[in-house]
PDB file of C-alpha atoms and ligand atoms in Angstrom:
ATOM      1  CA  MET A   1     -21.949  50.664-212.094  1.00 66.00           C
ATOM      2  CA  SER A   2     -22.663  47.929-209.580  1.00 83.00           C
ATOM      3  CA  ALA A   3     -22.157  44.393-210.805  1.00 92.00           C
ATOM      4  CA  ARG A   4     -25.278  42.380-211.573  1.00 95.00           C
ATOM      5  CA  ILE A   5     -25.307  38.906-210.054  1.00 97.00           C
ATOM      6  CA  LEU A   6     -27.670  36.036-210.856  1.00 98.00           C
ATOM      7  CA  VAL A   7     -28.193  33.591-207.986  1.00 98.00           C
ATOM      8  CA  ILE A   8     -29.631  30.186-208.989  1.00 98.00           C
ATOM      9  CA  GLU A   9     -30.395  28.463-205.697  1.00 96.00           C
ATOM     10  CA  ASP A  10     -33.461  26.830-204.124  1.00 95.00           C
ATOM     11  CA  GLU A  11     -32.531  26.709-200.436  1.00 93.00           C
ATOM     12  CA  PRO A  12     -34.393  29.512-198.581  1.00 94.00           C
ATOM     13  CA  THR A  13     -31.732  30.040-195.880  1.00 90.00           C
ATOM     14  CA  VAL A  14     -28.967  30.378-198.437  1.00 92.00           C
ATOM     15  CA  ILE A  15     -31.087  32.611-200.695  1.00 94.00           C
ATOM     16  CA  GLU A  16     -31.805  34.975-197.824  1.00 91.00           C
ATOM     17  CA  PHE A  17     -28.163  34.964-196.750  1.00 90.00           C
ATOM     18  CA  LEU A  18     -26.971  35.778-200.275  1.00 93.00           C
ATOM     19  CA  ARG A  19     -29.656  38.315-201.086  1.00 93.00           C
ATOM     20  CA  THR A  20     -29.084  40.276-197.889  1.00 89.00           C
ATOM     21  CA  GLY A  21     -25.295  40.119-197.982  1.00 90.00           C
ATOM     22  CA  LEU A  22     -24.843  40.872-201.680  1.00 93.00           C
ATOM     23  CA  SER A  23     -27.337  43.746-201.683  1.00 90.00           C
ATOM     24  CA  TYR A  24     -25.579  45.175-198.638  1.00 86.00           C
ATOM     25  CA  GLU A  25     -22.308  45.108-200.596  1.00 87.00           C
ATOM     26  CA  GLY A  26     -23.952  47.102-203.360  1.00 87.00           C
ATOM     27  CA  TYR A  27     -24.486  44.342-205.900  1.00 93.00           C
ATOM     28  CA  ASP A  28     -27.603  44.150-208.008  1.00 93.00           C
ATOM     29  CA  VAL A  29     -28.998  40.689-207.127  1.00 96.00           C
ATOM     30  CA  VAL A  30     -31.469  38.585-209.083  1.00 97.00           C
ATOM     31  CA  VAL A  31     -32.578  35.253-207.577  1.00 97.00           C
ATOM     32  CA  THR A  32     -34.241  32.304-209.244  1.00 97.00           C
ATOM     33  CA  GLU A  33     -34.973  28.953-207.616  1.00 96.00           C
ATOM     34  CA  SER A  34     -35.241  27.054-210.864  1.00 96.00           C
ATOM     35  CA  GLY A  35     -32.387  25.728-212.983  1.00 96.00           C
ATOM     36  CA  ARG A  36     -34.378  26.111-216.198  1.00 96.00           C
ATOM     37  CA  GLU A  37     -35.395  29.672-215.466  1.00 96.00           C
ATOM     38  CA  GLY A  38     -31.867  30.485-214.348  1.00 97.00           C
ATOM     39  CA  LEU A  39     -30.463  29.123-217.585  1.00 96.00           C
ATOM     40  CA  ALA A  40     -32.959  31.125-219.642  1.00 96.00           C
ATOM     41  CA  ARG A  41     -32.229  34.340-217.777  1.00 96.00           C
ATOM     42  CA  ALA A  42     -28.463  33.866-217.916  1.00 96.00           C
ATOM     43  CA  LEU A  43     -28.719  33.326-221.685  1.00 94.00           C
ATOM     44  CA  ASN A  44     -31.043  36.241-222.391  1.00 93.00           C
ATOM     45  CA  GLU A  45     -29.894  38.892-219.935  1.00 94.00           C
ATOM     46  CA  ASP A  46     -26.575  40.456-219.067  1.00 92.00           C
ATOM     47  CA  PHE A  47     -25.079  39.379-215.768  1.00 95.00           C
ATOM     48  CA  ASP A  48     -21.554  40.000-214.522  1.00 94.00           C
ATOM     49  CA  LEU A  49     -21.512  36.780-212.512  1.00 97.00           C
ATOM     50  CA  VAL A  50     -23.631  33.697-211.816  1.00 97.00           C
ATOM     51  CA  ILE A  51     -23.764  31.880-208.478  1.00 97.00           C
ATOM     52  CA  LEU A  52     -25.049  28.434-209.280  1.00 97.00           C
ATOM     53  CA  ASP A  53     -26.183  25.765-206.849  1.00 95.00           C
ATOM     54  CA  LEU A  54     -25.460  22.192-207.847  1.00 92.00           C
ATOM     55  CA  MET A  55     -28.640  20.599-206.479  1.00 90.00           C
ATOM     56  CA  LEU A  56     -31.719  22.214-208.008  1.00 93.00           C
ATOM     57  CA  PRO A  57     -35.242  20.801-208.262  1.00 92.00           C
ATOM     58  CA  ASP A  58     -35.633  20.733-212.027  1.00 93.00           C
ATOM     59  CA  MET A  59     -32.195  20.721-213.668  1.00 92.00           C
ATOM     60  CA  ASP A  60     -28.900  20.279-211.867  1.00 91.00           C
ATOM     61  CA  GLY A  61     -26.136  22.858-211.769  1.00 93.00           C
ATOM     62  CA  PHE A  62     -23.884  20.776-213.994  1.00 93.00           C
ATOM     63  CA  ASP A  63     -26.466  20.906-216.795  1.00 94.00           C
ATOM     64  CA  VAL A  64     -27.044  24.627-216.379  1.00 96.00           C
ATOM     65  CA  CYS A  65     -23.290  25.229-216.538  1.00 95.00           C
ATOM     66  CA  ARG A  66     -22.712  22.969-219.533  1.00 94.00           C
ATOM     67  CA  LYS A  67     -25.574  24.539-221.512  1.00 94.00           C
ATOM     68  CA  LEU A  68     -24.478  28.077-220.754  1.00 94.00           C
ATOM     69  CA  ARG A  69     -21.014  27.302-222.090  1.00 93.00           C
ATOM     70  CA  ALA A  70     -22.420  25.367-225.044  1.00 91.00           C
ATOM     71  CA  PHE A  71     -24.373  28.478-226.010  1.00 91.00           C
ATOM     72  CA  GLY A  72     -21.200  30.536-225.826  1.00 88.00           C
ATOM     73  CA  LYS A  73     -21.930  32.442-222.604  1.00 91.00           C
ATOM     74  CA  ASP A  74     -18.650  33.244-220.893  1.00 90.00           C
ATOM     75  CA  VAL A  75     -20.103  34.876-217.758  1.00 94.00           C
ATOM     76  CA  PRO A  76     -18.064  33.866-214.655  1.00 95.00           C
ATOM     77  CA  ILE A  77     -19.757  31.030-212.751  1.00 96.00           C
ATOM     78  CA  ILE A  78     -19.193  30.152-209.103  1.00 96.00           C
ATOM     79  CA  MET A  79     -20.759  26.816-208.169  1.00 93.00           C
ATOM     80  CA  LEU A  80     -22.181  26.089-204.743  1.00 92.00           C
ATOM     81  CA  THR A  81     -22.018  22.511-203.645  1.00 85.00           C
ATOM     82  CA  ALA A  82     -23.120  20.747-200.498  1.00 76.00           C
ATOM     83  CA  ARG A  83     -21.031  17.785-201.485  1.00 66.00           C
ATOM     84  CA  THR A  84     -17.475  17.378-200.415  1.00 69.00           C
ATOM     85  CA  ASP A  85     -16.791  14.905-203.165  1.00 71.00           C
ATOM     86  CA  ILE A  86     -13.750  16.061-205.112  1.00 74.00           C
ATOM     87  CA  GLN A  87     -15.242  14.469-208.264  1.00 78.00           C
ATOM     88  CA  ASP A  88     -18.087  16.991-208.227  1.00 77.00           C
ATOM     89  CA  ARG A  89     -15.700  19.906-208.049  1.00 76.00           C
ATOM     90  CA  VAL A  90     -13.558  18.565-210.851  1.00 79.00           C
ATOM     91  CA  ARG A  91     -16.646  17.910-212.955  1.00 81.00           C
ATOM     92  CA  GLY A  92     -17.969  21.427-212.337  1.00 79.00           C
ATOM     93  CA  LEU A  93     -14.678  22.978-213.386  1.00 81.00           C
ATOM     94  CA  ASP A  94     -14.481  20.677-216.428  1.00 81.00           C
ATOM     95  CA  LEU A  95     -17.930  21.838-217.506  1.00 84.00           C
ATOM     96  CA  GLY A  96     -16.814  25.437-217.450  1.00 85.00           C
ATOM     97  CA  ALA A  97     -17.415  26.740-213.935  1.00 90.00           C
ATOM     98  CA  ASP A  98     -14.710  29.210-212.854  1.00 90.00           C
ATOM     99  CA  ASP A  99     -14.737  28.400-209.179  1.00 90.00           C
ATOM    100  CA  TYR A 100     -16.715  26.456-206.611  1.00 89.00           C
ATOM    101  CA  ILE A 101     -17.412  26.817-202.929  1.00 91.00           C
ATOM    102  CA  THR A 102     -18.527  24.037-200.602  1.00 88.00           C
ATOM    103  CA  LYS A 103     -21.487  24.569-198.274  1.00 86.00           C
ATOM    104  CA  PRO A 104     -21.508  25.619-195.547  1.00 84.00           C
ATOM    105  CA  PHE A 105     -19.433  28.667-196.404  1.00 87.00           C
ATOM    106  CA  SER A 106     -18.960  32.041-194.792  1.00 87.00           C
ATOM    107  CA  PHE A 107     -20.227  35.063-196.653  1.00 88.00           C
ATOM    108  CA  ASP A 108     -16.801  36.666-196.733  1.00 86.00           C
ATOM    109  CA  GLU A 109     -15.268  33.549-198.240  1.00 87.00           C
ATOM    110  CA  LEU A 110     -17.777  33.746-201.073  1.00 92.00           C
ATOM    111  CA  LEU A 111     -17.386  37.511-201.376  1.00 90.00           C
ATOM    112  CA  ALA A 112     -13.620  37.195-201.776  1.00 88.00           C
ATOM    113  CA  ARG A 113     -14.162  34.797-204.677  1.00 91.00           C
ATOM    114  CA  ILE A 114     -16.805  36.998-206.280  1.00 93.00           C
ATOM    115  CA  ARG A 115     -14.486  39.994-206.099  1.00 89.00           C
ATOM    116  CA  ALA A 116     -11.582  38.019-207.519  1.00 88.00           C
ATOM    117  CA  ARG A 117     -13.745  36.852-210.447  1.00 90.00           C
ATOM    118  CA  LEU A 118     -15.080  40.329-211.153  1.00 90.00           C
ATOM    119  CA  ARG A 119     -11.573  41.792-211.041  1.00 85.00           C
ATOM    120  CA  ARG A 120     -10.361  39.199-213.509  1.00 83.00           C
ATOM    121  CA  ALA A 121     -13.337  39.947-215.749  1.00 82.00           C
ATOM    122  CA  GLY A 122     -12.258  43.582-215.788  1.00 79.00           C
ATOM    123  CA  HIS A 123     -14.766  45.032-213.354  1.00 73.00           C
ATOM    124  CA  THR A 124     -12.546  47.890-212.262  1.00 64.00           C
ATOM    125  CA  ALA A 125     -14.667  48.857-209.273  1.00 67.00           C
ATOM    126  CA  GLU A 126     -12.979  46.060-207.322  1.00 70.00           C
ATOM    127  CA  PRO A 127      -9.824  47.401-205.643  1.00 76.00           C
ATOM    128  CA  THR A 128      -6.977  45.075-204.667  1.00 84.00           C
ATOM    129  CA  GLU A 129      -5.829  47.333-201.836  1.00 91.00           C
ATOM    130  CA  LEU A 130      -7.781  48.964-199.055  1.00 93.00           C
ATOM    131  CA  ARG A 131      -6.137  51.864-197.241  1.00 93.00           C
ATOM    132  CA  ALA A 132      -6.866  53.659-193.989  1.00 92.00           C
ATOM    133  CA  ASP A 133      -4.279  55.984-192.491  1.00 88.00           C
ATOM    134  CA  GLY A 134      -1.014  53.964-192.497  1.00 91.00           C
ATOM    135  CA  LEU A 135      -2.860  50.671-192.773  1.00 95.00           C
ATOM    136  CA  VAL A 136      -2.820  48.834-196.125  1.00 96.00           C
ATOM    137  CA  LEU A 137      -4.721  45.592-196.703  1.00 96.00           C
ATOM    138  CA  ASN A 138      -4.180  43.692-199.946  1.00 94.00           C
ATOM    139  CA  VAL A 139      -7.172  41.480-200.721  1.00 88.00           C
ATOM    140  CA  GLU A 140      -5.251  39.352-203.252  1.00 85.00           C
ATOM    141  CA  THR A 141      -2.040  38.647-201.383  1.00 90.00           C
ATOM    142  CA  HIS A 142      -3.724  38.828-197.944  1.00 91.00           C
ATOM    143  CA  GLN A 143      -0.844  40.998-196.788  1.00 95.00           C
ATOM    144  CA  VAL A 144      -1.454  43.691-194.197  1.00 97.00           C
ATOM    145  CA  LEU A 145       1.006  46.512-193.592  1.00 96.00           C
ATOM    146  CA  LEU A 146       0.987  49.132-190.870  1.00 95.00           C
ATOM    147  CA  ASP A 147       3.315  52.036-191.664  1.00 94.00           C
ATOM    148  CA  GLY A 148       5.176  49.683-194.006  1.00 94.00           C
ATOM    149  CA  THR A 149       5.603  46.874-191.461  1.00 96.00           C
ATOM    150  CA  PRO A 150       3.856  43.527-192.125  1.00 97.00           C
ATOM    151  CA  ILE A 151       1.220  42.406-189.611  1.00 97.00           C
ATOM    152  CA  HIS A 152       0.417  38.709-189.455  1.00 96.00           C
ATOM    153  CA  LEU A 153      -3.300  38.023-189.069  1.00 96.00           C
ATOM    154  CA  THR A 154      -5.249  34.787-188.907  1.00 94.00           C
ATOM    155  CA  PRO A 155      -7.830  34.302-191.690  1.00 90.00           C
ATOM    156  CA  THR A 156     -10.613  35.296-189.276  1.00 92.00           C
ATOM    157  CA  GLU A 157      -8.819  38.446-188.153  1.00 95.00           C
ATOM    158  CA  PHE A 158      -8.116  39.303-191.786  1.00 95.00           C
ATOM    159  CA  ALA A 159     -11.793  38.855-192.719  1.00 93.00           C
ATOM    160  CA  LEU A 160     -12.882  41.094-189.839  1.00 95.00           C
ATOM    161  CA  LEU A 161     -10.389  43.820-190.747  1.00 96.00           C
ATOM    162  CA  GLU A 162     -11.336  43.666-194.423  1.00 94.00           C
ATOM    163  CA  LEU A 163     -14.996  44.091-193.548  1.00 92.00           C
ATOM    164  CA  PHE A 164     -14.240  47.076-191.300  1.00 95.00           C
ATOM    165  CA  MET A 165     -11.977  48.720-193.866  1.00 95.00           C
ATOM    166  CA  ARG A 166     -14.544  48.324-196.616  1.00 90.00           C
ATOM    167  CA  HIS A 167     -17.179  49.975-194.452  1.00 90.00           C
ATOM    168  CA  PRO A 168     -15.561  52.666-192.313  1.00 91.00           C
ATOM    169  CA  ARG A 169     -17.771  54.117-189.574  1.00 92.00           C
ATOM    170  CA  ARG A 170     -20.534  51.603-190.207  1.00 92.00           C
ATOM    171  CA  VAL A 171     -21.719  49.902-187.020  1.00 94.00           C
ATOM    172  CA  PHE A 172     -21.664  46.106-187.111  1.00 94.00           C
ATOM    173  CA  THR A 173     -23.514  44.122-184.465  1.00 93.00           C
ATOM    174  CA  LYS A 174     -21.775  41.036-183.118  1.00 92.00           C
ATOM    175  CA  GLU A 175     -24.492  38.924-184.756  1.00 88.00           C
ATOM    176  CA  THR A 176     -23.789  40.516-188.134  1.00 88.00           C
ATOM    177  CA  LEU A 177     -20.074  39.854-187.731  1.00 91.00           C
ATOM    178  CA  LEU A 178     -20.773  36.234-186.769  1.00 88.00           C
ATOM    179  CA  ASN A 179     -22.968  35.821-189.799  1.00 83.00           C
ATOM    180  CA  ARG A 180     -20.570  37.524-192.171  1.00 84.00           C
ATOM    181  CA  VAL A 181     -17.278  36.075-191.028  1.00 88.00           C
ATOM    182  CA  TRP A 182     -18.170  32.752-189.421  1.00 85.00           C
ATOM    183  CA  GLY A 183     -21.058  31.778-191.707  1.00 78.00           C
ATOM    184  CA  TYR A 184     -24.817  31.368-191.726  1.00 71.00           C
ATOM    185  CA  ASP A 185     -24.757  27.979-190.018  1.00 72.00           C
ATOM    186  CA  TYR A 186     -22.328  28.857-187.248  1.00 74.00           C
ATOM    187  CA  VAL A 187     -23.646  27.700-183.907  1.00 74.00           C
ATOM    188  CA  GLY A 188     -22.101  29.487-180.987  1.00 77.00           C
ATOM    189  CA  ASP A 189     -22.343  32.686-179.027  1.00 83.00           C
ATOM    190  CA  THR A 190     -20.991  36.120-179.749  1.00 84.00           C
ATOM    191  CA  ASN A 191     -18.124  35.816-177.238  1.00 89.00           C
ATOM    192  CA  VAL A 192     -16.044  34.418-180.064  1.00 92.00           C
ATOM    193  CA  VAL A 193     -16.390  37.780-181.825  1.00 93.00           C
ATOM    194  CA  GLU A 194     -15.148  39.665-178.755  1.00 94.00           C
ATOM    195  CA  VAL A 195     -12.124  37.391-178.483  1.00 94.00           C
ATOM    196  CA  HIS A 196     -11.113  37.843-182.120  1.00 96.00           C
ATOM    197  CA  ILE A 197     -11.684  41.607-182.026  1.00 97.00           C
ATOM    198  CA  SER A 198      -9.461  41.792-178.984  1.00 97.00           C
ATOM    199  CA  HIS A 199      -6.651  39.872-180.726  1.00 97.00           C
ATOM    200  CA  LEU A 200      -7.048  41.976-183.850  1.00 97.00           C
ATOM    201  CA  ARG A 201      -6.822  45.221-181.863  1.00 97.00           C
ATOM    202  CA  ASN A 202      -3.642  44.047-180.171  1.00 97.00           C
ATOM    203  CA  LYS A 203      -2.005  43.139-183.455  1.00 97.00           C
ATOM    204  CA  LEU A 204      -2.943  46.437-185.102  1.00 96.00           C
ATOM    205  CA  GLY A 205      -0.894  48.581-182.743  1.00 93.00           C
ATOM    206  CA  ARG A 206      -1.949  52.239-182.849  1.00 93.00           C
ATOM    207  CA  MET A 207      -4.668  51.377-185.392  1.00 95.00           C
ATOM    208  CA  GLY A 208      -6.221  49.006-182.862  1.00 96.00           C
ATOM    209  CA  ARG A 209      -7.927  52.064-181.389  1.00 95.00           C
ATOM    210  CA  ALA A 210      -9.706  52.590-184.680  1.00 96.00           C
ATOM    211  CA  ILE A 211     -11.898  49.553-183.968  1.00 97.00           C
ATOM    212  CA  GLN A 212     -14.277  51.162-181.540  1.00 96.00           C
ATOM    213  CA  THR A 213     -16.796  49.481-179.301  1.00 96.00           C
ATOM    214  CA  VAL A 214     -20.296  50.837-179.714  1.00 94.00           C
ATOM    215  CA  TYR A 215     -21.714  49.951-176.327  1.00 92.00           C
ATOM    216  CA  GLY A 216     -24.705  47.665-176.378  1.00 89.00           C
ATOM    217  CA  VAL A 217     -24.544  47.399-180.167  1.00 91.00           C
ATOM    218  CA  GLY A 218     -21.247  46.181-181.596  1.00 94.00           C
ATOM    219  CA  TYR A 219     -18.206  47.666-183.319  1.00 97.00           C
ATOM    220  CA  ALA A 220     -17.322  50.327-185.869  1.00 96.00           C
ATOM    221  CA  PHE A 221     -14.060  51.189-187.617  1.00 96.00           C
ATOM    222  CA  HIS A 222     -13.014  54.824-187.275  1.00 95.00           C
ATOM    223  CA  PRO A 223      -9.668  55.160-189.110  1.00 90.00           C
ATOM    224  CA  GLU A 224      -9.159  58.731-187.837  1.00 87.00           C
ATOM    225  CA  GLU A 225      -8.932  57.398-184.274  1.00 82.00           C
ATOM    226  CA  GLY A 226      -5.884  55.243-185.031  1.00 77.00           C
TER     227      GLY A 226
HETATM  228 CA1  LIG B   1     -30.119  23.237-203.713  1.00 62.07          CA
END
């Protein structure tokens, strides 16, 4: 059973980013741009998780969160906030949100939090370890082992490897990788992807070969080639 996620957000770019990314990961996504409608749906339907924007046109995210909890809904809530003010984060958590993420964020950063929340809520489809040949990646401890030996990766390299290991043999364009790992508002060219892939390959030893270049398109992870 794929988890059902309610997204309450009014910003078109972010909606598109979330809808595309979450559907791609196999989640069942419902989007509403209104705080009131979001509240009503979250109260009357069954969702495994709610992604809640703080700034909404009709009712702010704090109110939605407070009312959901007041009505006894214990669905995990991740708040999105454009503000960097620590007070907002504290207030969100005080009102019953489980986690928050500050915009702009990368998709994988959000995904890691969603998975952590779903695991904690007992959604067993979320594994803590990904395995491919002698390569083991732990999504909770962020430890990577190759044939039992730890490999030290930067957060970006880790995010790239996690994405590849979750989707073996799938071809990712450099643009998709930029979008997924660096974020929807990243401004820069795809050379940065090539550089990080190159570092990642070097660190992965024999499994570096598993990250194959698909000429003119991008990259794909073929664990059997490692
Ligand atoms: Ca908003």
